[in-house]
């Protein structure tokens, strides 16, 4: 397969740091490959890049070194206490490839990103840009977003995530949006990806509450049970929680969460998702769901569930999976959205199934294609 560069937008954040440290630990045999979908027997022989083939770089607006961030995560219980010291060499090597995120937007920011990606790509076979930065508010519609020709004169209308998607395609890189931000989900950027012959995937990694919804909603539909309402409350701390305390950013997240229900149930149902920032939770999150449904003869029943997890530990292995899979897509000349990667996302790009079992089958078939 050759070497695959993984350029992380938000490279010093909790998810990115956990992914880099985790990849180093697994390569060194210091950790089991638990949570990595591409390490399952179903993907053996799929000719994917190996973990040892991944080379990490990226942008961030903060300058705390990766080793220090890993030590902070270890102190919080996210990483094993001895891991940062054991993989310090690989963390330092990745640190040397990180660059400050460009300030501002428009053509100047894009040119800077393209230059950094081009320099990073030297000696690598392909590069995949993965957005794991903070969630943005929804992008305001603009006529220039509808076609590539129009967009070229209005690049300053793009939010940061879409700037990175544009720059990635201009630099010959695949793109993955692990956030609910705009990313490549504009007609003009889809046109650019197809024209450049490059793959993209997203958006919003499916790691906790929505993962359960993508399993349970099909169960209700397939058993003929009528869901009347589905409400949820999320408590989370850390940087993600602080970002989602902003109503604009929270609206992007909630929209992607609700997609799973409407797609699997075939209609909208009553109920909202509430997100509460609880700083004391740190990198942990708790989700509580309440489902009211009707059974035979209209008998009303209720399902309640609680999910508690470590956000970074849930997301990081999926980032590694997507880097490997998108690296294969780059090698194979796939252009445009890879619908089969919908298994990983709340609001997947492209046309594909929305229940987890069908998504898994589609992903497995694609990997062996």
Tab-separated table of C-alpha atoms in Angstrom:
chain	number	residue	atom	x	y	z
A	1	UNK	CA	0.000	0.000	0.000
A	2	UNK	CA	2.810	2.462	0.726
A	3	UNK	CA	2.684	5.249	3.280
A	4	UNK	CA	-0.564	7.095	4.009
A	5	UNK	CA	-0.360	10.574	5.490
A	6	UNK	CA	-3.079	11.454	7.995
A	7	UNK	CA	-3.433	15.229	8.327
A	8	UNK	CA	-5.538	15.984	11.405
A	9	UNK	CA	-7.385	19.300	11.640
A	10	UNK	CA	-7.386	19.847	15.394
A	11	UNK	CA	-4.260	17.723	15.792
A	12	UNK	CA	-3.641	18.559	19.455
A	13	UNK	CA	-7.212	17.906	20.562
A	14	UNK	CA	-8.229	14.947	22.706
A	15	UNK	CA	-9.464	12.759	19.834
A	16	UNK	CA	-6.423	13.388	17.623
A	17	UNK	CA	-3.933	12.914	20.464
A	18	UNK	CA	-5.637	9.679	21.513
A	19	UNK	CA	-5.557	8.425	17.907
A	20	UNK	CA	-1.851	9.202	17.463
A	21	UNK	CA	-0.868	7.725	20.835
A	22	UNK	CA	-3.138	4.725	20.303
A	23	UNK	CA	-1.708	3.962	16.868
A	24	UNK	CA	1.807	4.115	18.324
A	25	UNK	CA	0.821	1.806	21.183
A	26	UNK	CA	-0.750	-0.765	18.875
A	27	UNK	CA	2.195	-0.691	16.478
A	28	UNK	CA	4.545	-1.344	19.382
A	29	UNK	CA	2.393	-4.182	20.723
A	30	UNK	CA	1.617	-2.232	23.894
A	31	UNK	CA	-2.163	-2.311	23.421
A	32	UNK	CA	-4.798	-4.585	21.953
A	33	UNK	CA	-6.560	-3.393	18.809
A	34	UNK	CA	-9.937	-3.227	20.558
A	35	UNK	CA	-12.458	-0.846	18.971
A	36	UNK	CA	-10.810	-0.851	15.523
A	37	UNK	CA	-13.347	-2.055	12.976
A	38	UNK	CA	-10.707	-2.652	10.310
A	39	UNK	CA	-8.922	-5.087	12.637
A	40	UNK	CA	-11.933	-7.424	12.768
A	41	UNK	CA	-11.703	-10.804	10.971
A	42	UNK	CA	-14.266	-9.575	8.406
A	43	UNK	CA	-11.639	-7.171	7.040
A	44	UNK	CA	-8.714	-9.570	6.879
A	45	UNK	CA	-7.338	-9.694	3.356
A	46	UNK	CA	-9.050	-6.440	2.346
A	47	UNK	CA	-5.725	-4.907	1.250
A	48	UNK	CA	-6.024	-1.896	3.546
A	49	UNK	CA	-3.064	0.218	4.637
A	50	UNK	CA	-1.653	-1.080	7.901
A	51	UNK	CA	-1.382	0.932	11.087
A	52	UNK	CA	2.375	0.923	10.527
A	53	UNK	CA	1.771	2.719	7.201
A	54	UNK	CA	0.104	5.773	8.792
A	55	UNK	CA	2.142	8.979	9.164
A	56	UNK	CA	0.563	11.772	11.216
A	57	UNK	CA	0.685	15.533	10.784
A	58	UNK	CA	-1.806	18.340	11.139
A	59	UNK	CA	-2.927	21.837	12.079
A	60	UNK	CA	-4.118	23.312	15.353
A	61	UNK	CA	-4.719	26.717	16.862
A	62	UNK	CA	-3.110	25.723	20.177
A	63	UNK	CA	0.574	24.994	20.739
A	64	UNK	CA	0.606	22.502	23.638
A	65	UNK	CA	2.980	19.702	22.516
A	66	UNK	CA	1.436	16.299	21.800
A	67	UNK	CA	3.438	14.620	24.566
A	68	UNK	CA	2.106	17.131	27.095
A	69	UNK	CA	-1.457	16.621	25.816
A	70	UNK	CA	-1.022	12.859	26.126
A	71	UNK	CA	0.212	13.282	29.698
A	72	UNK	CA	-2.855	15.385	30.473
A	73	UNK	CA	-5.131	12.706	29.006
A	74	UNK	CA	-3.342	10.035	31.035
A	75	UNK	CA	-3.841	12.078	34.207
A	76	UNK	CA	-7.558	12.251	33.370
A	77	UNK	CA	-7.756	8.469	32.887
A	78	UNK	CA	-8.302	8.618	29.135
A	79	UNK	CA	-4.940	6.989	28.333
A	80	UNK	CA	-3.073	4.376	30.400
A	81	UNK	CA	-0.788	6.156	32.852
A	82	UNK	CA	2.441	4.732	31.391
A	83	UNK	CA	1.538	5.160	27.730
A	84	UNK	CA	2.783	8.725	27.037
A	85	UNK	CA	6.317	7.864	28.150
A	86	UNK	CA	6.295	4.588	26.235
A	87	UNK	CA	5.370	6.260	22.927
A	88	UNK	CA	7.097	9.611	23.498
A	89	UNK	CA	9.318	9.129	20.450
A	90	UNK	CA	6.368	8.728	18.073
A	91	UNK	CA	4.501	11.627	19.676
A	92	UNK	CA	7.554	13.847	19.222
A	93	UNK	CA	7.922	12.718	15.600
A	94	UNK	CA	4.288	13.636	14.905
A	95	UNK	CA	4.753	16.919	16.784
A	96	UNK	CA	7.523	17.887	14.370
A	97	UNK	CA	5.050	17.574	11.503
A	98	UNK	CA	2.358	19.806	13.049
A	99	UNK	CA	1.849	23.354	11.811
A	100	UNK	CA	-0.065	26.370	13.152
A	101	UNK	CA	-3.546	26.651	11.671
A	102	UNK	CA	-3.822	29.605	9.304
A	103	UNK	CA	-5.680	32.631	10.591
A	104	UNK	CA	-8.577	34.080	8.642
A	105	UNK	CA	-10.174	32.556	5.585
A	106	UNK	CA	-10.477	32.912	1.842
A	107	UNK	CA	-7.772	32.322	-0.733
A	108	UNK	CA	-4.867	33.196	1.577
A	109	UNK	CA	-5.833	30.528	4.131
A	110	UNK	CA	-6.414	27.964	1.390
A	111	UNK	CA	-3.015	28.636	-0.182
A	112	UNK	CA	-1.373	28.162	3.218
A	113	UNK	CA	-3.183	24.872	3.836
A	114	UNK	CA	-2.344	23.596	0.342
A	115	UNK	CA	1.320	24.474	0.863
A	116	UNK	CA	1.434	22.627	4.199
A	117	UNK	CA	-0.294	19.577	2.727
A	118	UNK	CA	2.024	19.548	-0.289
A	119	UNK	CA	5.105	19.666	1.926
A	120	UNK	CA	3.680	16.928	4.168
A	121	UNK	CA	2.929	14.695	1.197
A	122	UNK	CA	6.570	14.477	0.092
A	123	UNK	CA	7.574	10.814	0.287
A	124	UNK	CA	4.023	9.597	0.972
A	125	UNK	CA	1.758	7.750	-1.441
A	126	UNK	CA	-1.492	9.453	-0.446
A	127	UNK	CA	-2.760	11.909	2.167
A	128	UNK	CA	-6.110	11.883	3.950
A	129	UNK	CA	-7.266	15.063	5.720
A	130	UNK	CA	-9.438	14.273	8.761
A	131	UNK	CA	-11.380	17.061	10.459
A	132	UNK	CA	-11.572	16.472	14.228
A	133	UNK	CA	-11.736	20.153	15.185
A	134	UNK	CA	-14.487	21.943	17.108
A	135	UNK	CA	-18.040	21.845	15.754
A	136	UNK	CA	-19.136	24.877	13.718
A	137	UNK	CA	-22.593	26.447	13.545
A	138	UNK	CA	-24.535	25.593	10.369
A	139	UNK	CA	-23.212	27.230	7.224
A	140	UNK	CA	-25.302	30.103	5.863
A	141	UNK	CA	-26.585	29.253	2.360
A	142	UNK	CA	-24.906	31.162	-0.455
A	143	UNK	CA	-25.512	30.987	-4.221
A	144	UNK	CA	-21.773	30.510	-4.818
A	145	UNK	CA	-21.877	27.180	-2.974
A	146	UNK	CA	-23.927	25.618	-5.759
A	147	UNK	CA	-21.169	25.352	-8.391
A	148	UNK	CA	-17.391	25.239	-8.470
A	149	UNK	CA	-17.153	28.048	-11.035
A	150	UNK	CA	-19.164	30.380	-8.810
A	151	UNK	CA	-17.288	29.359	-5.678
A	152	UNK	CA	-13.889	30.305	-7.096
A	153	UNK	CA	-14.851	33.989	-6.774
A	154	UNK	CA	-16.423	33.620	-3.327
A	155	UNK	CA	-14.029	31.510	-1.268
A	156	UNK	CA	-14.389	33.883	1.659
A	157	UNK	CA	-17.950	32.558	2.134
A	158	UNK	CA	-16.666	29.131	3.191
A	159	UNK	CA	-16.538	28.184	6.884
A	160	UNK	CA	-13.233	26.691	8.151
A	161	UNK	CA	-14.248	23.043	7.673
A	162	UNK	CA	-15.205	23.695	4.047
A	163	UNK	CA	-11.973	25.652	3.499
A	164	UNK	CA	-10.095	22.524	4.551
A	165	UNK	CA	-12.171	20.340	2.232
A	166	UNK	CA	-11.491	22.700	-0.674
A	167	UNK	CA	-7.768	22.847	0.128
A	168	UNK	CA	-7.571	19.066	0.542
A	169	UNK	CA	-9.012	18.461	-2.919
A	170	UNK	CA	-6.797	21.139	-4.481
A	171	UNK	CA	-3.773	19.443	-2.875
A	172	UNK	CA	-4.793	16.004	-4.158
A	173	UNK	CA	-5.928	14.609	-0.763
A	174	UNK	CA	-8.944	12.650	0.391
A	175	UNK	CA	-11.141	14.266	3.048
A	176	UNK	CA	-13.050	12.948	6.073
A	177	UNK	CA	-15.278	15.125	8.253
A	178	UNK	CA	-15.617	13.485	11.674
A	179	UNK	CA	-17.583	16.518	12.929
A	180	UNK	CA	-21.114	17.758	12.140
A	181	UNK	CA	-19.628	20.824	10.431
A	182	UNK	CA	-20.166	21.652	6.750
A	183	UNK	CA	-16.961	20.051	5.453
A	184	UNK	CA	-17.351	18.829	1.879
A	185	UNK	CA	-21.146	18.833	1.960
A	186	UNK	CA	-21.636	21.634	-0.548
A	187	UNK	CA	-22.472	21.003	-4.227
A	188	UNK	CA	-19.436	23.007	-5.335
A	189	UNK	CA	-17.077	20.926	-3.205
A	190	UNK	CA	-18.664	17.680	-4.360
A	191	UNK	CA	-18.022	18.876	-7.908
A	192	UNK	CA	-14.400	19.633	-7.047
A	193	UNK	CA	-13.867	16.196	-5.465
A	194	UNK	CA	-15.311	14.406	-8.492
A	195	UNK	CA	-13.340	16.564	-10.921
A	196	UNK	CA	-10.113	15.897	-9.003
A	197	UNK	CA	-10.911	12.177	-8.705
A	198	UNK	CA	-10.749	12.188	-4.898
A	199	UNK	CA	-12.895	10.556	-2.194
A	200	UNK	CA	-14.577	12.141	0.769
A	201	UNK	CA	-16.690	10.908	3.669
A	202	UNK	CA	-18.578	12.222	6.667
A	203	UNK	CA	-20.123	13.606	8.637
A	204	UNK	CA	-20.207	13.476	12.449
A	205	UNK	CA	-18.715	10.294	13.877
A	206	UNK	CA	-21.273	7.881	15.336
A	207	UNK	CA	-19.743	6.873	18.670
A	208	UNK	CA	-22.319	6.733	21.460
A	209	UNK	CA	-25.989	7.638	21.742
A	210	UNK	CA	-26.530	7.764	17.988
A	211	UNK	CA	-24.757	4.441	17.536
A	212	UNK	CA	-27.419	2.893	19.774
A	213	UNK	CA	-30.182	4.720	17.916
A	214	UNK	CA	-28.990	3.261	14.598
A	215	UNK	CA	-29.465	-0.214	16.091
A	216	UNK	CA	-32.666	0.333	18.072
A	217	UNK	CA	-34.673	2.452	15.591
A	218	UNK	CA	-34.614	-0.319	12.933
A	219	UNK	CA	-35.711	-2.795	15.621
A	220	UNK	CA	-38.884	-0.779	16.275
A	221	UNK	CA	-39.558	-0.369	12.541
A	222	UNK	CA	-38.947	-4.037	11.720
A	223	UNK	CA	-41.204	-5.236	14.555
A	224	UNK	CA	-44.020	-2.890	13.511
A	225	UNK	CA	-43.880	-0.921	16.763
A	226	UNK	CA	-45.017	2.682	16.502
A	227	UNK	CA	-42.549	5.122	18.032
A	228	UNK	CA	-44.436	8.144	19.377
A	229	UNK	CA	-41.515	10.125	20.788
A	230	UNK	CA	-37.779	9.787	21.265
A	231	UNK	CA	-36.065	12.288	23.535
A	232	UNK	CA	-32.476	12.489	24.697
A	233	UNK	CA	-30.294	14.382	27.123
A	234	UNK	CA	-26.512	14.515	26.796
A	235	UNK	CA	-24.142	15.565	29.567
A	236	UNK	CA	-20.534	16.124	28.551
A	237	UNK	CA	-17.438	18.028	29.556
A	238	UNK	CA	-14.112	18.720	27.837
A	239	UNK	CA	-13.561	20.850	24.783
A	240	UNK	CA	-16.466	19.265	22.903
A	241	UNK	CA	-18.859	20.102	25.710
A	242	UNK	CA	-17.604	23.676	25.885
A	243	UNK	CA	-18.068	24.088	22.129
A	244	UNK	CA	-21.568	22.615	22.162
A	245	UNK	CA	-22.613	24.995	24.934
A	246	UNK	CA	-22.920	27.468	22.047
A	247	UNK	CA	-26.453	27.155	20.597
A	248	UNK	CA	-25.197	27.504	17.020
A	249	UNK	CA	-22.724	24.635	17.315
A	250	UNK	CA	-25.272	22.536	19.229
A	251	UNK	CA	-27.798	22.955	16.417
A	252	UNK	CA	-25.345	21.321	13.967
A	253	UNK	CA	-24.864	18.364	16.317
A	254	UNK	CA	-28.588	17.933	17.017
A	255	UNK	CA	-29.464	17.990	13.332
A	256	UNK	CA	-27.079	15.115	12.600
A	257	UNK	CA	-28.332	13.137	15.611
A	258	UNK	CA	-31.957	13.400	14.488
A	259	UNK	CA	-31.090	12.193	10.966
A	260	UNK	CA	-30.641	8.641	12.243
A	261	UNK	CA	-34.170	8.473	13.671
A	262	UNK	CA	-35.997	9.971	10.703
A	263	UNK	CA	-34.088	7.830	8.196
A	264	UNK	CA	-34.659	4.576	10.066
A	265	UNK	CA	-38.235	5.200	11.212
A	266	UNK	CA	-39.289	6.698	7.884
A	267	UNK	CA	-40.694	9.882	9.455
A	268	UNK	CA	-40.053	12.573	12.012
A	269	UNK	CA	-41.037	11.790	15.608
A	270	UNK	CA	-41.609	14.029	18.597
A	271	UNK	CA	-38.728	14.692	20.946
A	272	UNK	CA	-35.527	16.700	21.029
A	273	UNK	CA	-31.916	16.174	22.047
A	274	UNK	CA	-30.613	18.431	24.808
A	275	UNK	CA	-26.882	18.950	25.336
A	276	UNK	CA	-25.646	20.190	28.711
A	277	UNK	CA	-22.052	21.178	29.368
A	278	UNK	CA	-20.768	19.747	32.668
A	279	UNK	CA	-17.080	20.711	32.980
A	280	UNK	CA	-16.444	18.263	35.834
A	281	UNK	CA	-17.127	15.313	33.485
A	282	UNK	CA	-13.969	16.061	31.495
A	283	UNK	CA	-13.670	13.696	28.537
A	284	UNK	CA	-16.570	11.532	29.667
A	285	UNK	CA	-20.140	11.818	28.477
A	286	UNK	CA	-23.507	10.467	29.608
A	287	UNK	CA	-26.527	10.127	27.332
A	288	UNK	CA	-30.032	9.273	28.518
A	289	UNK	CA	-32.793	8.392	26.050
A	290	UNK	CA	-36.532	8.019	26.627
A	291	UNK	CA	-38.565	6.214	23.935
A	292	UNK	CA	-42.360	6.097	24.047
A	293	UNK	CA	-43.918	3.593	21.657
A	294	UNK	CA	-47.149	1.772	20.897
A	295	UNK	CA	-47.462	-1.970	20.644
A	296	UNK	CA	-50.322	-4.335	19.774
A	297	UNK	CA	-53.804	-2.783	20.215
A	298	UNK	CA	-52.228	0.581	20.951
A	299	UNK	CA	-50.682	-0.482	24.265
A	300	UNK	CA	-48.178	2.184	25.283
A	301	UNK	CA	-44.726	1.130	26.477
A	302	UNK	CA	-41.414	2.802	27.257
A	303	UNK	CA	-37.741	2.097	26.707
A	304	UNK	CA	-35.140	4.045	28.675
A	305	UNK	CA	-31.403	3.660	28.272
A	306	UNK	CA	-28.228	5.238	29.598
A	307	UNK	CA	-24.903	5.332	27.778
A	308	UNK	CA	-21.733	6.426	29.531
A	309	UNK	CA	-18.433	6.529	27.698
A	310	UNK	CA	-15.116	8.239	27.112
A	311	UNK	CA	-15.524	10.328	23.997
A	312	UNK	CA	-11.902	10.203	22.829
A	313	UNK	CA	-11.541	6.456	23.389
A	314	UNK	CA	-14.721	5.860	21.378
A	315	UNK	CA	-13.768	8.178	18.507
A	316	UNK	CA	-10.010	7.619	18.101
A	317	UNK	CA	-10.125	4.049	16.703
A	318	UNK	CA	-12.748	5.135	14.167
A	319	UNK	CA	-10.456	7.944	13.004
A	320	UNK	CA	-7.771	5.314	12.387
A	321	UNK	CA	-10.262	3.076	10.565
A	322	UNK	CA	-11.356	5.935	8.328
A	323	UNK	CA	-7.767	6.934	7.572
A	324	UNK	CA	-7.009	3.389	6.419
A	325	UNK	CA	-10.214	3.008	4.410
A	326	UNK	CA	-9.925	6.418	2.761
A	327	UNK	CA	-6.295	5.680	1.980
A	328	UNK	CA	-7.484	2.631	0.055
A	329	UNK	CA	-10.147	4.759	-1.674
A	330	UNK	CA	-7.442	7.224	-2.762
A	331	UNK	CA	-5.293	4.407	-4.087
A	332	UNK	CA	-8.237	2.883	-5.974
A	333	UNK	CA	-9.199	6.184	-7.616
A	334	UNK	CA	-12.585	6.540	-5.932
A	335	UNK	CA	-14.105	9.973	-6.623
A	336	UNK	CA	-16.845	11.741	-4.654
A	337	UNK	CA	-18.679	10.606	-1.514
A	338	UNK	CA	-18.032	7.051	-0.313
A	339	UNK	CA	-21.522	6.080	0.809
A	340	UNK	CA	-20.264	2.764	2.194
A	341	UNK	CA	-18.438	4.648	4.954
A	342	UNK	CA	-21.848	5.633	6.353
A	343	UNK	CA	-21.343	2.962	9.020
A	344	UNK	CA	-19.179	5.475	10.892
A	345	UNK	CA	-21.407	8.567	10.652
A	346	UNK	CA	-24.618	10.076	11.980
A	347	UNK	CA	-25.328	11.984	8.764
A	348	UNK	CA	-23.446	10.095	6.050
A	349	UNK	CA	-22.618	11.495	2.632
A	350	UNK	CA	-23.924	9.677	-0.418
A	351	UNK	CA	-26.823	7.284	-0.841
A	352	UNK	CA	-26.784	4.253	1.423
A	353	UNK	CA	-28.650	2.445	4.201
A	354	UNK	CA	-29.013	3.987	7.652
A	355	UNK	CA	-29.404	0.962	9.921
A	356	UNK	CA	-26.139	-0.238	11.421
A	357	UNK	CA	-26.376	-3.865	10.259
A	358	UNK	CA	-26.886	-2.920	6.602
A	359	UNK	CA	-24.185	-0.250	6.835
A	360	UNK	CA	-21.728	-2.796	8.208
A	361	UNK	CA	-22.509	-5.229	5.391
A	362	UNK	CA	-22.005	-2.471	2.802
A	363	UNK	CA	-18.685	-1.436	4.356
A	364	UNK	CA	-17.393	-5.000	4.455
A	365	UNK	CA	-18.364	-5.573	0.817
A	366	UNK	CA	-16.704	-2.303	-0.249
A	367	UNK	CA	-13.459	-3.120	1.561
A	368	UNK	CA	-13.154	-6.439	-0.308
A	369	UNK	CA	-14.252	-5.041	-3.668
